[in-house]
Amino acid sequence: MNSPILRSAGLRKFFGPLEVLKGIDLDVMPGERIAIIGGSGSGKSTFLRCLNFMETPTDGRIDLDGRQIGRVKRDRSGKDTVVYSEAELCDVRKRIGMVFQQFNLFPHITVLQNVMEGLVTVSHLPKQEARERAVAELDRVGLSEKLDAFPARLSGGQQQRVAIARALAMRPEILLFDEPTSSLDPELVGEVLRTINALAEEGRTMLLVTHELGFAYRFATRVLYILDGVIHEEGTPDQIFNNPQREKTRAFIERSSEFSLKAMQ
Ligand code: ADP
Ligand code: MG
């Protein structure tokens, strides 16, 4: 029996009084590709950000490869809380890569330098090795020609592929994508989805928040519908898109499908 590479148990997140994640339990098996769908403000981004500790969970635990992240500590009132060390979180962020809607490239350095940056400053690779790895990853996403270009000279689709190369260069065990095509012009969506699809074919473990339901249908091994900070329904793409069991899932799918679900089959 395989064991999960990533586990979220009872994960909760408050922003002040606002409870955004209300107890998320999820086991991610190695090689799984999980599409996360749901309305705006339902907590999808916050969930991904908690998984790689860009946000600190308020409650619950996250295990990476069978080990709980952080250390349980009893506070003065006798309640157990989890405390995290910055060194451990830095390690977690290396092992769980993330690609954002807005690319988040540094504008003042070249494409190659953008991909090398984390390898040098975070992973402490020697410059030459960092450069070789960055060149290889940029080649993988089809951008060998753009090593010395500045991000502003690239199309949105190319910038997002640089961001993907940057994430891959860290050799993460898990990749998180937060609406990677949402800020792209329609004609540039395809090249980014093809890049993500190629990673899927390599058997990588990925979680993808997306509104591209047609892509999610083909890409995912499992789909989660998030509603109001909980996993409202989950299942195979076929179950969620063609035969959702819960009314709100069905309504969401109907609202979001710009094209007939039949066209996806
Ligand atoms: P989604 O990605 O599903 O659109 P988010 O996870 O971005 O949703 O946001 C969920 C809720 O949390 C929203 O109400 C949002 O306004 C709120 N939220 C997100 N980040 C913060 C933050 N840093 N501070 C306060 N509220 C936040
Ligand atoms: Mg979001």
Tab-separated table of N, CA and C in Angstrom, residues 58-217:
chain	number	residue	atom	x	y	z
A	58	THR	N	-3.915	27.944	10.907
A	58	THR	CA	-4.317	28.288	12.272
A	58	THR	C	-4.442	27.022	13.116
A	59	ASP	N	-4.861	25.955	12.471
A	59	ASP	CA	-5.077	24.706	13.205
A	59	ASP	C	-4.970	23.538	12.221
A	60	GLY	N	-4.742	22.360	12.768
A	60	GLY	CA	-4.614	21.184	11.914
A	60	GLY	C	-3.154	20.899	11.628
A	61	ARG	N	-2.935	19.856	10.850
A	61	ARG	CA	-1.553	19.474	10.573
A	61	ARG	C	-1.337	19.176	9.099
A	62	ILE	N	-0.090	19.333	8.703
A	62	ILE	CA	0.298	18.948	7.350
A	62	ILE	C	1.488	18.015	7.475
A	63	ASP	N	1.386	16.864	6.827
A	63	ASP	CA	2.484	15.896	6.812
A	63	ASP	C	3.056	15.828	5.411
A	64	LEU	N	4.355	15.853	5.336
A	64	LEU	CA	5.025	15.719	4.047
A	64	LEU	C	5.819	14.430	4.118
A	65	ASP	N	5.496	13.500	3.208
A	65	ASP	CA	6.178	12.216	3.182
A	65	ASP	C	6.156	11.537	4.552
A	66	GLY	N	4.993	11.578	5.184
A	66	GLY	CA	4.813	10.849	6.438
A	66	GLY	C	5.315	11.549	7.689
A	67	ARG	N	5.858	12.749	7.523
A	67	ARG	CA	6.353	13.460	8.713
A	67	ARG	C	5.614	14.770	8.919
A	68	GLN	N	5.136	14.976	10.123
A	68	GLN	CA	4.426	16.216	10.401
A	68	GLN	C	5.381	17.409	10.304
A	69	ILE	N	4.909	18.451	9.658
A	69	ILE	CA	5.693	19.679	9.581
A	69	ILE	C	5.418	20.488	10.855
A	70	GLY	N	6.477	20.978	11.442
A	70	GLY	CA	6.345	21.725	12.691
A	70	GLY	C	6.416	20.796	13.888
A	71	ARG	N	6.363	21.411	15.032
A	71	ARG	CA	6.530	20.665	16.268
A	71	ARG	C	5.375	21.034	17.190
A	72	VAL	N	4.738	20.021	17.763
A	72	VAL	CA	3.592	20.277	18.634
A	72	VAL	C	4.104	20.756	19.987
A	73	LYS	N	3.510	21.840	20.444
A	73	LYS	CA	3.947	22.427	21.709
A	73	LYS	C	2.713	22.778	22.530
A	74	ARG	N	2.765	22.437	23.804
A	74	ARG	CA	1.624	22.770	24.663
A	74	ARG	C	1.788	24.187	25.178
A	75	ASP	N	0.781	25.016	24.951
A	75	ASP	CA	0.916	26.399	25.423
A	75	ASP	C	0.474	26.519	26.881
A	76	ARG	N	0.527	27.743	27.414
A	76	ARG	CA	0.288	27.940	28.860
A	76	ARG	C	-1.100	27.486	29.286
A	77	SER	N	-2.057	27.619	28.364
A	77	SER	CA	-3.416	27.218	28.742
A	77	SER	C	-3.631	25.712	28.562
A	78	GLY	N	-2.562	24.982	28.205
A	78	GLY	CA	-2.677	23.531	28.075
A	78	GLY	C	-3.134	23.078	26.704
A	79	LYS	N	-3.262	24.028	25.787
A	79	LYS	CA	-3.702	23.665	24.443
A	79	LYS	C	-2.480	23.351	23.574
A	80	ASP	N	-2.578	22.305	22.758
A	80	ASP	CA	-1.486	21.969	21.847
A	80	ASP	C	-1.523	22.873	20.611
A	81	THR	N	-0.397	23.478	20.292
A	81	THR	CA	-0.297	24.226	19.043
A	81	THR	C	0.939	23.723	18.304
A	82	VAL	N	1.008	24.043	17.035
A	82	VAL	CA	2.169	23.618	16.247
A	82	VAL	C	3.054	24.835	16.028
A	83	VAL	N	4.327	24.687	16.335
A	83	VAL	CA	5.270	25.775	16.064
A	83	VAL	C	6.209	25.343	14.939
A	84	TYR	N	6.591	26.317	14.156
A	84	TYR	CA	7.381	26.029	12.960
A	84	TYR	C	8.717	26.766	13.028
A	85	SER	N	9.761	26.120	12.567
A	85	SER	CA	11.042	26.814	12.463
A	85	SER	C	11.214	27.291	11.029
A	86	GLU	N	11.807	28.455	10.870
A	86	GLU	CA	11.978	29.040	9.541
A	86	GLU	C	12.808	28.108	8.646
A	87	ALA	N	13.805	27.438	9.228
A	87	ALA	CA	14.651	26.533	8.436
A	87	ALA	C	13.818	25.385	7.868
A	88	GLU	N	12.915	24.857	8.699
A	88	GLU	CA	12.071	23.763	8.220
A	88	GLU	C	11.125	24.246	7.120
A	89	LEU	N	10.564	25.436	7.300
A	89	LEU	CA	9.624	25.945	6.295
A	89	LEU	C	10.339	26.241	4.977
A	90	CYS	N	11.569	26.671	5.080
A	90	CYS	CA	12.362	26.919	3.877
A	90	CYS	C	12.544	25.597	3.120
A	91	ASP	N	12.815	24.541	3.853
A	91	ASP	CA	12.964	23.219	3.254
A	91	ASP	C	11.647	22.766	2.604
A	92	VAL	N	10.542	23.001	3.303
A	92	VAL	CA	9.236	22.607	2.766
A	92	VAL	C	8.949	23.345	1.465
A	93	ARG	N	9.282	24.621	1.426
A	93	ARG	CA	8.997	25.407	0.214
A	93	ARG	C	9.861	24.955	-0.958
A	94	LYS	N	11.006	24.383	-0.664
A	94	LYS	CA	11.811	23.797	-1.739
A	94	LYS	C	11.156	22.518	-2.256
A	95	ARG	N	10.569	21.769	-1.324
A	95	ARG	CA	10.024	20.462	-1.706
A	95	ARG	C	8.638	20.562	-2.335
A	96	ILE	N	7.961	21.697	-2.071
A	96	ILE	CA	6.631	21.925	-2.648
A	96	ILE	C	6.696	23.217	-3.449
A	97	GLY	N	6.814	23.094	-4.762
A	97	GLY	CA	6.944	24.279	-5.609
A	97	GLY	C	5.590	24.881	-5.925
A	98	MET	N	5.599	26.170	-6.246
A	98	MET	CA	4.321	26.824	-6.536
A	98	MET	C	4.447	27.758	-7.737
A	99	VAL	N	3.410	27.747	-8.553
A	99	VAL	CA	3.307	28.632	-9.708
A	99	VAL	C	2.036	29.460	-9.521
A	100	PHE	N	2.183	30.783	-9.721
A	100	PHE	CA	1.101	31.712	-9.390
A	100	PHE	C	0.420	32.250	-10.640
A	101	GLN	N	-0.764	32.783	-10.419
A	101	GLN	CA	-1.496	33.419	-11.514
A	101	GLN	C	-0.674	34.555	-12.137
A	102	GLN	N	-0.015	35.322	-11.293
A	102	GLN	CA	0.694	36.530	-11.772
A	102	GLN	C	2.187	36.306	-12.007
A	103	PHE	N	2.618	35.110	-12.279
A	103	PHE	CA	4.002	34.750	-12.623
A	103	PHE	C	5.014	35.095	-11.524
A	104	ASN	N	4.948	36.359	-11.002
A	104	ASN	CA	5.875	36.799	-9.953
A	104	ASN	C	7.350	36.655	-10.341
A	105	LEU	N	7.669	37.029	-11.566
A	105	LEU	CA	9.085	37.059	-11.966
A	105	LEU	C	9.700	38.379	-11.516
A	106	PHE	N	11.025	38.372	-11.309
A	106	PHE	CA	11.725	39.630	-11.037
A	106	PHE	C	11.909	40.362	-12.360
A	107	PRO	N	11.433	41.618	-12.441
A	107	PRO	CA	11.489	42.330	-13.722
A	107	PRO	C	12.886	42.808	-14.116
A	108	HIS	N	13.765	42.992	-13.135
A	108	HIS	CA	15.040	43.663	-13.402
A	108	HIS	C	16.167	42.694	-13.726
A	109	ILE	N	15.860	41.375	-13.771
A	109	ILE	CA	16.893	40.398	-14.140
A	109	ILE	C	16.375	39.526	-15.280
A	110	THR	N	17.296	38.873	-15.963
A	110	THR	CA	16.909	38.116	-17.161
A	110	THR	C	16.144	36.844	-16.787
A	111	VAL	N	15.607	36.226	-17.818
A	111	VAL	CA	14.910	34.949	-17.681
A	111	VAL	C	15.821	33.919	-16.993
A	112	LEU	N	17.033	33.793	-17.496
A	112	LEU	CA	17.964	32.815	-16.919
A	112	LEU	C	18.245	33.131	-15.444
A	113	GLN	N	18.475	34.398	-15.157
A	113	GLN	CA	18.749	34.782	-13.768
A	113	GLN	C	17.542	34.529	-12.863
A	114	ASN	N	16.339	34.722	-13.412
A	114	ASN	CA	15.136	34.429	-12.631
A	114	ASN	C	15.097	32.965	-12.208
A	115	VAL	N	15.473	32.083	-13.128
A	115	VAL	CA	15.401	30.648	-12.821
A	115	VAL	C	16.569	30.240	-11.910
A	116	MET	N	17.700	30.921	-12.057
A	116	MET	CA	18.880	30.586	-11.230
A	116	MET	C	18.759	31.092	-9.788
A	117	GLU	N	18.003	32.176	-9.638
A	117	GLU	CA	17.987	32.902	-8.360
A	117	GLU	C	17.800	31.999	-7.125
A	118	GLY	N	16.722	31.211	-7.128
A	118	GLY	CA	16.444	30.358	-5.976
A	118	GLY	C	17.497	29.277	-5.787
A	119	LEU	N	18.051	28.810	-6.921
A	119	LEU	CA	19.056	27.745	-6.847
A	119	LEU	C	20.315	28.246	-6.126
A	120	VAL	N	20.632	29.507	-6.357
A	120	VAL	CA	21.834	30.081	-5.757
A	120	VAL	C	21.566	30.534	-4.318
A	121	THR	N	20.462	31.290	-4.139
A	121	THR	CA	20.252	31.896	-2.814
A	121	THR	C	19.594	30.936	-1.817
A	122	VAL	N	18.728	30.055	-2.315
A	122	VAL	CA	18.025	29.164	-1.387
A	122	VAL	C	18.705	27.793	-1.314
A	123	SER	N	19.023	27.241	-2.485
A	123	SER	CA	19.617	25.899	-2.489
A	123	SER	C	21.144	25.918	-2.415
A	124	HIS	N	21.732	27.116	-2.508
A	124	HIS	CA	23.193	27.282	-2.400
A	124	HIS	C	23.965	26.428	-3.397
A	125	LEU	N	23.427	26.279	-4.608
A	125	LEU	CA	24.186	25.582	-5.650
A	125	LEU	C	25.298	26.508	-6.146
A	126	PRO	N	26.429	25.924	-6.532
A	126	PRO	CA	27.445	26.733	-7.202
A	126	PRO	C	26.846	27.329	-8.476
A	127	LYS	N	27.313	28.515	-8.823
A	127	LYS	CA	26.719	29.251	-9.954
A	127	LYS	C	26.663	28.435	-11.234
A	128	GLN	N	27.735	27.728	-11.532
A	128	GLN	CA	27.796	26.984	-12.782
A	128	GLN	C	26.727	25.888	-12.826
A	129	GLU	N	26.597	25.195	-11.713
A	129	GLU	CA	25.591	24.137	-11.638
A	129	GLU	C	24.183	24.727	-11.730
A	130	ALA	N	23.970	25.854	-11.055
A	130	ALA	CA	22.666	26.529	-11.097
A	130	ALA	C	22.333	26.929	-12.536
A	131	ARG	N	23.338	27.432	-13.218
A	131	ARG	CA	23.142	27.865	-14.594
A	131	ARG	C	22.768	26.667	-15.475
A	132	GLU	N	23.483	25.570	-15.325
A	132	GLU	CA	23.201	24.388	-16.143
A	132	GLU	C	21.781	23.871	-15.900
A	133	ARG	N	21.423	23.859	-14.624
A	133	ARG	CA	20.088	23.361	-14.310
A	133	ARG	C	19.012	24.298	-14.863
A	134	ALA	N	19.254	25.593	-14.740
A	134	ALA	CA	18.285	26.586	-15.224
A	134	ALA	C	18.144	26.488	-16.747
A	135	VAL	N	19.258	26.329	-17.428
A	135	VAL	CA	19.218	26.210	-18.893
A	135	VAL	C	18.406	24.968	-19.282
A	136	ALA	N	18.636	23.870	-18.569
A	136	ALA	CA	17.919	22.630	-18.888
A	136	ALA	C	16.412	22.791	-18.663
A	137	GLU	N	16.038	23.453	-17.582
A	137	GLU	CA	14.599	23.605	-17.300
A	137	GLU	C	13.948	24.566	-18.292
A	138	LEU	N	14.680	25.597	-18.688
A	138	LEU	CA	14.117	26.526	-19.685
A	138	LEU	C	13.974	25.829	-21.031
A	139	ASP	N	14.876	24.908	-21.306
A	139	ASP	CA	14.770	24.114	-22.519
A	139	ASP	C	13.516	23.235	-22.464
A	140	ARG	N	13.277	22.651	-21.306
A	140	ARG	CA	12.119	21.771	-21.143
A	140	ARG	C	10.804	22.507	-21.453
A	141	VAL	N	10.719	23.785	-21.071
A	141	VAL	CA	9.487	24.535	-21.321
A	141	VAL	C	9.550	25.302	-22.651
A	142	GLY	N	10.581	24.996	-23.452
A	142	GLY	CA	10.643	25.549	-24.808
A	142	GLY	C	11.115	26.989	-24.888
A	143	LEU	N	11.961	27.415	-23.945
A	143	LEU	CA	12.388	28.815	-23.941
A	143	LEU	C	13.898	28.993	-24.056
A	144	SER	N	14.553	28.047	-24.700
A	144	SER	CA	16.006	28.146	-24.858
A	144	SER	C	16.441	29.437	-25.540
A	145	GLU	N	15.548	29.964	-26.352
A	145	GLU	CA	15.902	31.169	-27.121
A	145	GLU	C	15.840	32.443	-26.282
A	146	LYS	N	15.284	32.341	-25.087
A	146	LYS	CA	14.952	33.564	-24.338
A	146	LYS	C	15.783	33.748	-23.077
A	147	LEU	N	16.890	33.026	-22.967
A	147	LEU	CA	17.656	33.051	-21.712
A	147	LEU	C	18.021	34.458	-21.261
A	148	ASP	N	18.397	35.305	-22.199
A	148	ASP	CA	18.910	36.623	-21.839
A	148	ASP	C	17.875	37.737	-21.955
A	149	ALA	N	16.641	37.341	-22.228
A	149	ALA	CA	15.581	38.351	-22.329
A	149	ALA	C	15.123	38.766	-20.931
A	150	PHE	N	14.586	39.978	-20.831
A	150	PHE	CA	13.964	40.406	-19.586
A	150	PHE	C	12.484	40.046	-19.635
A	151	PRO	N	11.886	39.758	-18.503
A	151	PRO	CA	10.497	39.291	-18.496
A	151	PRO	C	9.538	40.179	-19.279
A	152	ALA	N	9.717	41.484	-19.197
A	152	ALA	CA	8.763	42.389	-19.862
A	152	ALA	C	8.736	42.204	-21.376
A	153	ARG	N	9.813	41.617	-21.929
A	153	ARG	CA	9.843	41.424	-23.380
A	153	ARG	C	9.137	40.137	-23.811
A	154	LEU	N	8.688	39.345	-22.849
A	154	LEU	CA	8.034	38.072	-23.178
A	154	LEU	C	6.520	38.209	-23.135
A	155	SER	N	5.852	37.328	-23.848
A	155	SER	CA	4.394	37.259	-23.737
A	155	SER	C	4.037	36.682	-22.373
A	156	GLY	N	2.779	36.847	-21.989
A	156	GLY	CA	2.328	36.283	-20.715
A	156	GLY	C	2.529	34.771	-20.659
A	157	GLY	N	2.272	34.115	-21.782
A	157	GLY	CA	2.427	32.657	-21.805
A	157	GLY	C	3.881	32.251	-21.607
A	158	GLN	N	4.790	33.017	-22.229
A	158	GLN	CA	6.220	32.736	-22.043
A	158	GLN	C	6.635	33.028	-20.602
A	159	GLN	N	6.140	34.134	-20.053
A	159	GLN	CA	6.494	34.453	-18.657
A	159	GLN	C	6.034	33.341	-17.718
A	160	GLN	N	4.831	32.826	-17.989
A	160	GLN	CA	4.351	31.765	-17.100
A	160	GLN	C	5.200	30.509	-17.271
A	161	ARG	N	5.689	30.251	-18.486
A	161	ARG	CA	6.555	29.081	-18.662
A	161	ARG	C	7.899	29.277	-17.959
A	162	VAL	N	8.381	30.510	-17.906
A	162	VAL	CA	9.581	30.789	-17.107
A	162	VAL	C	9.298	30.470	-15.627
A	163	ALA	N	8.141	30.901	-15.180
A	163	ALA	CA	7.788	30.642	-13.774
A	163	ALA	C	7.714	29.137	-13.508
A	164	ILE	N	7.230	28.384	-14.477
A	164	ILE	CA	7.177	26.922	-14.319
A	164	ILE	C	8.600	26.349	-14.287
A	165	ALA	N	9.452	26.842	-15.182
A	165	ALA	CA	10.858	26.381	-15.189
A	165	ALA	C	11.528	26.703	-13.851
A	166	ARG	N	11.237	27.879	-13.334
A	166	ARG	CA	11.815	28.284	-12.043
A	166	ARG	C	11.380	27.316	-10.927
A	167	ALA	N	10.100	26.957	-10.940
A	167	ALA	CA	9.616	26.008	-9.926
A	167	ALA	C	10.283	24.644	-10.123
A	168	LEU	N	10.365	24.181	-11.368
A	168	LEU	CA	10.943	22.857	-11.650
A	168	LEU	C	12.417	22.783	-11.272
A	169	ALA	N	13.116	23.904	-11.430
A	169	ALA	CA	14.559	23.912	-11.190
A	169	ALA	C	14.891	23.537	-9.744
A	170	MET	N	13.955	23.790	-8.852
A	170	MET	CA	14.185	23.448	-7.441
A	170	MET	C	13.979	21.950	-7.171
A	171	ARG	N	13.589	21.225	-8.220
A	171	ARG	CA	13.311	19.787	-8.128
A	171	ARG	C	12.321	19.446	-7.005
A	172	PRO	N	11.168	20.074	-7.064
A	172	PRO	CA	10.172	19.844	-6.014
A	172	PRO	C	9.558	18.454	-6.130
A	173	GLU	N	9.126	17.933	-4.998
A	173	GLU	CA	8.433	16.639	-5.010
A	173	GLU	C	6.969	16.816	-5.401
A	174	ILE	N	6.463	18.027	-5.146
A	174	ILE	CA	5.060	18.330	-5.427
A	174	ILE	C	5.003	19.715	-6.048
A	175	LEU	N	4.121	19.864	-7.038
A	175	LEU	CA	3.950	21.169	-7.676
A	175	LEU	C	2.535	21.675	-7.443
A	176	LEU	N	2.429	22.933	-7.038
A	176	LEU	CA	1.130	23.574	-6.858
A	176	LEU	C	0.971	24.661	-7.914
A	177	PHE	N	-0.163	24.669	-8.572
A	177	PHE	CA	-0.455	25.703	-9.568
A	177	PHE	C	-1.711	26.445	-9.135
A	178	ASP	N	-1.614	27.755	-8.974
A	178	ASP	CA	-2.793	28.538	-8.591
A	178	ASP	C	-3.283	29.353	-9.784
A	179	GLU	N	-4.272	28.825	-10.458
A	179	GLU	CA	-4.852	29.478	-11.638
A	179	GLU	C	-3.782	29.980	-12.602
A	180	PRO	N	-2.938	29.079	-13.095
A	180	PRO	CA	-1.787	29.511	-13.882
A	180	PRO	C	-2.138	30.163	-15.215
A	181	THR	N	-3.372	30.007	-15.664
A	181	THR	CA	-3.717	30.603	-16.967
A	181	THR	C	-4.736	31.734	-16.849
A	182	SER	N	-5.104	32.082	-15.628
A	182	SER	CA	-6.206	33.047	-15.474
A	182	SER	C	-5.872	34.461	-15.920
A	183	SER	N	-4.584	34.815	-15.928
A	183	SER	CA	-4.286	36.190	-16.333
A	183	SER	C	-3.777	36.259	-17.771
A	184	LEU	N	-3.941	35.155	-18.497
A	184	LEU	CA	-3.422	35.122	-19.873
A	184	LEU	C	-4.503	35.447	-20.895
A	185	ASP	N	-4.076	36.079	-21.997
A	185	ASP	CA	-4.992	36.228	-23.122
A	185	ASP	C	-5.356	34.831	-23.624
A	186	PRO	N	-6.577	34.666	-24.104
A	186	PRO	CA	-7.053	33.331	-24.493
A	186	PRO	C	-6.099	32.585	-25.426
A	187	GLU	N	-5.466	33.297	-26.344
A	187	GLU	CA	-4.631	32.583	-27.317
A	187	GLU	C	-3.333	32.075	-26.697
A	188	LEU	N	-3.027	32.487	-25.454
A	188	LEU	CA	-1.788	32.048	-24.806
A	188	LEU	C	-2.021	30.943	-23.780
A	189	VAL	N	-3.288	30.645	-23.534
A	189	VAL	CA	-3.618	29.635	-22.517
A	189	VAL	C	-3.087	28.265	-22.929
A	190	GLY	N	-3.242	27.940	-24.205
A	190	GLY	CA	-2.900	26.603	-24.692
A	190	GLY	C	-1.451	26.223	-24.439
A	191	GLU	N	-0.521	27.143	-24.701
A	191	GLU	CA	0.898	26.788	-24.554
A	191	GLU	C	1.234	26.463	-23.096
A	192	VAL	N	0.581	27.159	-22.164
A	192	VAL	CA	0.852	26.900	-20.748
A	192	VAL	C	0.209	25.573	-20.327
A	193	LEU	N	-1.000	25.333	-20.813
A	193	LEU	CA	-1.649	24.058	-20.474
A	193	LEU	C	-0.882	22.881	-21.068
A	194	ARG	N	-0.327	23.066	-22.252
A	194	ARG	CA	0.468	21.973	-22.841
A	194	ARG	C	1.717	21.692	-22.002
A	195	THR	N	2.332	22.765	-21.488
A	195	THR	CA	3.499	22.591	-20.629
A	195	THR	C	3.124	21.821	-19.359
A	196	ILE	N	1.988	22.184	-18.784
A	196	ILE	CA	1.540	21.498	-17.561
A	196	ILE	C	1.201	20.044	-17.879
A	197	ASN	N	0.600	19.842	-19.032
A	197	ASN	CA	0.253	18.484	-19.427
A	197	ASN	C	1.487	17.605	-19.610
A	198	ALA	N	2.556	18.195	-20.136
A	198	ALA	CA	3.800	17.429	-20.308
A	198	ALA	C	4.334	16.994	-18.943
A	199	LEU	N	4.168	17.837	-17.943
A	199	LEU	CA	4.610	17.465	-16.587
A	199	LEU	C	3.750	16.334	-16.038
A	200	ALA	N	2.486	16.376	-16.389
A	200	ALA	CA	1.583	15.311	-15.962
A	200	ALA	C	2.055	13.978	-16.534
A	201	GLU	N	2.484	14.015	-17.786
A	201	GLU	CA	2.922	12.774	-18.434
A	201	GLU	C	4.200	12.229	-17.818
A	202	GLU	N	4.937	13.094	-17.137
A	202	GLU	CA	6.138	12.623	-16.435
A	202	GLU	C	5.787	11.985	-15.086
A	203	GLY	N	4.512	12.023	-14.742
A	203	GLY	CA	4.087	11.368	-13.509
A	203	GLY	C	4.300	12.196	-12.252
A	204	ARG	N	4.414	13.497	-12.422
A	204	ARG	CA	4.631	14.354	-11.252
A	204	ARG	C	3.364	14.503	-10.425
A	205	THR	N	3.572	14.737	-9.145
A	205	THR	CA	2.460	14.973	-8.231
A	205	THR	C	2.104	16.455	-8.288
A	206	MET	N	0.858	16.736	-8.620
A	206	MET	CA	0.477	18.139	-8.821
A	206	MET	C	-0.907	18.447	-8.272
A	207	LEU	N	-1.046	19.660	-7.762
A	207	LEU	CA	-2.355	20.193	-7.406
A	207	LEU	C	-2.547	21.465	-8.212
A	208	LEU	N	-3.681	21.572	-8.858
A	208	LEU	CA	-3.925	22.668	-9.790
A	208	LEU	C	-5.279	23.303	-9.508
A	209	VAL	N	-5.256	24.578	-9.129
A	209	VAL	CA	-6.508	25.332	-9.042
A	209	VAL	C	-6.767	25.911	-10.416
A	210	THR	N	-7.955	25.661	-10.946
A	210	THR	CA	-8.220	26.146	-12.308
A	210	THR	C	-9.702	26.359	-12.558
A	211	HIS	N	-9.953	27.281	-13.502
A	211	HIS	CA	-11.317	27.453	-14.012
A	211	HIS	C	-11.465	26.809	-15.381
A	212	GLU	N	-10.365	26.225	-15.856
A	212	GLU	CA	-10.407	25.561	-17.167
A	212	GLU	C	-10.939	24.145	-16.957
A	213	LEU	N	-12.264	24.031	-16.936
A	213	LEU	CA	-12.836	22.725	-16.576
A	213	LEU	C	-12.526	21.649	-17.611
A	214	GLY	N	-12.465	22.053	-18.863
A	214	GLY	CA	-12.143	21.078	-19.911
A	214	GLY	C	-10.760	20.492	-19.691
A	215	PHE	N	-9.822	21.356	-19.335
A	215	PHE	CA	-8.469	20.875	-19.066
A	215	PHE	C	-8.455	20.011	-17.802
A	216	ALA	N	-9.140	20.478	-16.765
A	216	ALA	CA	-9.187	19.715	-15.512
A	216	ALA	C	-9.713	18.303	-15.766
A	217	TYR	N	-10.697	18.226	-16.630
A	217	TYR	CA	-11.312	16.927	-16.929
A	217	TYR	C	-10.288	15.943	-17.494
